[in-house]
């Protein structure tokens, strides 16, 4: 056992809360800082892949997450114009034992926050972090906390602490949460409809949110990153008509959207820190690597980073531990970042030829062995060992 240290976790999101719980379990003194006034998540639904679910189990958050969330067995996508299937990935066609856990962010946050509260961890709210220097955390209100032996930067895609330079992606999406309606849509599939690569509509059944027994769906509609204002101007009625014309089965979901405020615009960027640490500070999750959610791996990556960091601190200290964390995660992160960069334009771009390649060549190839097995390993997060040199999950 290496020495116990004092750690500030900057950001109480998916990676930050998980890291805080894992590090506190190892006897480190942990304090969490977040800008929120009362603990709260932002956004709609996401999928926690099997590797990420295993990390949740390490901190005792898995059962709560599973009780809220909804198992996804298959991802299915079709072309709007001709109804042809162009995405078909099973998690575990034979036994169904392995699945993606679709969950609303509020539910995942609840599971993670319960885990943090069950431990001796101070959570400082209303703490907008401005910078970190010499082990001290500086807030925007000019208060300074520390010194800490280590600062874990888990402040996400807009991190004020990370040197990550990223490239904005041309497409984003509006996301919303609606009740699961009377529908023929399968309740355990992520269902998507595409028009070429410039339109993607999705329905993700995400189970329940805290305080509401009705099952929910996360819905999304892709659009160029700068076209949100035009979408608001166009009005929700026109949008609903356009969406239903492309995908009639989407009607009972779209019918629940009455105001643009129900849909939140998410813009994506892509970039990876080559070295996700410097002395006294380490970056995890979106603060270390950003990608579009096309492969559904961002939350998993944050969970895996948290576990790798905790394990690295079990067997080394100081810079050596941070270097070990970076080494353990490098190939897994790089491979998913590369795949995300390759896949995203096939589904979200203005390209005319990429969707043709996707539909006519890549999709048929993906259905021939070993294609299905490879696709399953990609979505499950197990293409490469996620914690190289730091044990199994
Ligand atoms: C629309 C959308 C859909 C997605 N779908 C999926 C999916 O299906 N599967 C998947 O695995 N991933 C998905 N992702 C990606 C996933 O949400 C992120 O990768 C994941 O949330 C990253 O976790 P994190 O802990 O790094 O950051 P976050 O969860 O974003 O947490 C960051 C925290 O830091 C706090 N913070 C930020 N700045 C400051 C500051 N200056 N001071 C104090 N606090 C601060 C924030 O309040 C927040 O609590 C999706 C992302 C988007 C946008």
mmCIF file of C-alpha atoms and ligand atoms in Angstrom, residues 10-17 33-36 40-49 105 109 127-130 139-140 153-161 173-175 204 220 264-268 284-303 305, ligand 1:
data_model
loop_
_atom_site.group_PDB
_atom_site.id
_atom_site.type_symbol
_atom_site.label_atom_id
_atom_site.label_comp_id
_atom_site.label_asym_id
_atom_site.label_seq_id
_atom_site.Cartn_x
_atom_site.Cartn_y
_atom_site.Cartn_z
ATOM 1 C CA UNK A 10 -12.409 18.995 -9.607
ATOM 2 C CA UNK A 11 -15.827 18.238 -11.116
ATOM 3 C CA UNK A 12 -18.611 16.064 -9.718
ATOM 4 C CA UNK A 13 -19.650 14.462 -12.990
ATOM 5 C CA UNK A 14 -19.380 10.843 -14.046
ATOM 6 C CA UNK A 15 -15.588 10.537 -13.802
ATOM 7 C CA UNK A 16 -15.170 12.822 -10.799
ATOM 8 C CA UNK A 17 -17.722 11.144 -8.521
ATOM 9 C CA UNK A 33 -15.512 20.620 -5.949
ATOM 10 C CA UNK A 34 -18.206 21.490 -8.482
ATOM 11 C CA UNK A 35 -19.812 24.627 -9.818
ATOM 12 C CA UNK A 36 -23.363 23.423 -9.257
ATOM 13 C CA UNK A 40 -27.491 18.022 -10.201
ATOM 14 C CA UNK A 41 -26.727 16.436 -13.533
ATOM 15 C CA UNK A 42 -27.146 18.005 -16.969
ATOM 16 C CA UNK A 43 -28.405 16.443 -20.170
ATOM 17 C CA UNK A 44 -30.476 13.496 -21.240
ATOM 18 C CA UNK A 45 -29.693 9.813 -21.613
ATOM 19 C CA UNK A 46 -26.621 7.762 -22.366
ATOM 20 C CA UNK A 47 -25.518 4.146 -22.537
ATOM 21 C CA UNK A 48 -23.155 2.630 -19.980
ATOM 22 C CA UNK A 49 -21.374 -0.210 -21.715
ATOM 23 C CA UNK A 105 -28.067 11.299 -16.548
ATOM 24 C CA UNK A 109 -25.875 10.944 -11.123
ATOM 25 C CA UNK A 127 -17.257 26.207 -6.439
ATOM 26 C CA UNK A 128 -16.506 27.488 -9.921
ATOM 27 C CA UNK A 129 -12.902 26.469 -10.502
ATOM 28 C CA UNK A 130 -10.656 28.945 -12.288
ATOM 29 C CA UNK A 139 -12.009 29.396 -7.463
ATOM 30 C CA UNK A 140 -13.572 32.234 -9.410
ATOM 31 C CA UNK A 153 -9.271 17.299 -13.198
ATOM 32 C CA UNK A 154 -12.685 15.791 -13.974
ATOM 33 C CA UNK A 155 -14.297 19.041 -15.147
ATOM 34 C CA UNK A 156 -15.352 17.559 -18.480
ATOM 35 C CA UNK A 157 -15.323 18.902 -22.009
ATOM 36 C CA UNK A 158 -15.008 22.574 -20.991
ATOM 37 C CA UNK A 159 -12.222 22.001 -18.469
ATOM 38 C CA UNK A 160 -10.512 25.194 -17.293
ATOM 39 C CA UNK A 161 -7.558 23.078 -16.087
ATOM 40 C CA UNK A 173 -27.677 17.153 -32.020
ATOM 41 C CA UNK A 174 -30.650 18.297 -30.023
ATOM 42 C CA UNK A 175 -31.550 15.939 -27.184
ATOM 43 C CA UNK A 204 -33.106 5.385 -26.651
ATOM 44 C CA UNK A 220 -32.180 13.033 -30.527
ATOM 45 C CA UNK A 264 -31.092 20.851 -25.630
ATOM 46 C CA UNK A 265 -28.398 21.438 -28.225
ATOM 47 C CA UNK A 266 -25.206 19.421 -27.721
ATOM 48 C CA UNK A 267 -22.146 20.338 -29.790
ATOM 49 C CA UNK A 268 -19.247 17.942 -30.017
ATOM 50 C CA UNK A 284 -9.581 12.161 -16.593
ATOM 51 C CA UNK A 285 -12.718 11.776 -18.729
ATOM 52 C CA UNK A 286 -13.639 14.466 -21.239
ATOM 53 C CA UNK A 287 -10.944 16.740 -19.773
ATOM 54 C CA UNK A 288 -8.421 14.271 -21.230
ATOM 55 C CA UNK A 289 -10.194 13.158 -24.416
ATOM 56 C CA UNK A 290 -13.248 14.454 -26.249
ATOM 57 C CA UNK A 291 -15.222 12.731 -28.983
ATOM 58 C CA UNK A 292 -18.683 12.674 -30.508
ATOM 59 C CA UNK A 293 -21.076 10.288 -28.719
ATOM 60 C CA UNK A 294 -21.385 8.155 -31.891
ATOM 61 C CA UNK A 295 -19.720 5.120 -30.283
ATOM 62 C CA UNK A 296 -21.345 5.758 -26.895
ATOM 63 C CA UNK A 297 -18.038 5.514 -25.046
ATOM 64 C CA UNK A 298 -17.432 8.874 -23.324
ATOM 65 C CA UNK A 299 -18.926 7.962 -19.951
ATOM 66 C CA UNK A 300 -17.210 4.570 -20.074
ATOM 67 C CA UNK A 301 -13.898 6.193 -20.753
ATOM 68 C CA UNK A 302 -14.375 8.483 -17.743
ATOM 69 C CA UNK A 303 -15.254 5.473 -15.552
ATOM 70 C CA UNK A 305 -9.918 6.458 -16.295
HETATM 71 C C1 LIG B 1 -25.533 14.415 -25.977
HETATM 72 C C2 LIG B 1 -24.507 13.478 -25.450
HETATM 73 C C3 LIG B 1 -24.743 12.098 -25.477
HETATM 74 C C4 LIG B 1 -23.800 11.220 -24.955
HETATM 75 N N1 LIG B 1 -24.034 9.875 -24.984
HETATM 76 C C5 LIG B 1 -23.125 9.028 -24.432
HETATM 77 C C6 LIG B 1 -23.363 7.610 -24.365
HETATM 78 O O1 LIG B 1 -24.372 7.078 -24.833
HETATM 79 N N2 LIG B 1 -22.432 6.828 -23.746
HETATM 80 C C7 LIG B 1 -21.310 7.358 -23.208
HETATM 81 O O2 LIG B 1 -20.495 6.590 -22.653
HETATM 82 N N3 LIG B 1 -21.050 8.676 -23.280
HETATM 83 C C8 LIG B 1 -21.929 9.529 -23.861
HETATM 84 N N4 LIG B 1 -21.672 10.869 -23.913
HETATM 85 C C9 LIG B 1 -20.411 11.362 -23.386
HETATM 86 C C10 LIG B 1 -20.432 11.473 -21.879
HETATM 87 O O3 LIG B 1 -21.561 12.207 -21.434
HETATM 88 C C11 LIG B 1 -19.182 12.192 -21.408
HETATM 89 O O4 LIG B 1 -18.069 11.617 -22.040
HETATM 90 C C12 LIG B 1 -19.048 12.029 -19.886
HETATM 91 O O5 LIG B 1 -20.097 12.735 -19.234
HETATM 92 C C13 LIG B 1 -17.708 12.589 -19.424
HETATM 93 O O6 LIG B 1 -17.647 12.517 -18.036
HETATM 94 P P1 LIG B 1 -16.744 13.531 -17.256
HETATM 95 O O7 LIG B 1 -16.782 13.083 -15.829
HETATM 96 O O8 LIG B 1 -15.434 13.673 -17.912
HETATM 97 O O9 LIG B 1 -17.448 14.948 -17.408
HETATM 98 P P2 LIG B 1 -18.906 15.399 -16.996
HETATM 99 O O10 LIG B 1 -19.769 14.225 -16.705
HETATM 100 O O11 LIG B 1 -19.312 16.364 -18.062
HETATM 101 O O12 LIG B 1 -18.708 16.182 -15.628
HETATM 102 C C14 LIG B 1 -18.006 17.397 -15.529
HETATM 103 C C15 LIG B 1 -18.372 18.053 -14.196
HETATM 104 O O13 LIG B 1 -17.475 19.133 -13.979
HETATM 105 C C16 LIG B 1 -18.206 20.258 -13.552
HETATM 106 N N5 LIG B 1 -17.464 21.458 -13.984
HETATM 107 C C17 LIG B 1 -17.154 21.808 -15.244
HETATM 108 N N6 LIG B 1 -16.445 22.960 -15.256
HETATM 109 C C18 LIG B 1 -16.300 23.328 -13.963
HETATM 110 C C19 LIG B 1 -15.660 24.422 -13.311
HETATM 111 N N7 LIG B 1 -14.990 25.370 -14.001
HETATM 112 N N8 LIG B 1 -15.717 24.494 -11.958
HETATM 113 C C20 LIG B 1 -16.366 23.539 -11.248
HETATM 114 N N9 LIG B 1 -16.991 22.483 -11.804
HETATM 115 C C21 LIG B 1 -16.954 22.372 -13.136
HETATM 116 C C22 LIG B 1 -19.564 20.145 -14.208
HETATM 117 O O14 LIG B 1 -20.548 20.859 -13.473
HETATM 118 C C23 LIG B 1 -19.779 18.628 -14.163
HETATM 119 O O15 LIG B 1 -20.434 18.238 -12.962
HETATM 120 C C24 LIG B 1 -22.596 11.743 -24.443
HETATM 121 C C25 LIG B 1 -22.360 13.122 -24.432
HETATM 122 C C26 LIG B 1 -23.303 13.983 -24.944
HETATM 123 C C27 LIG B 1 -23.042 15.479 -24.934
#
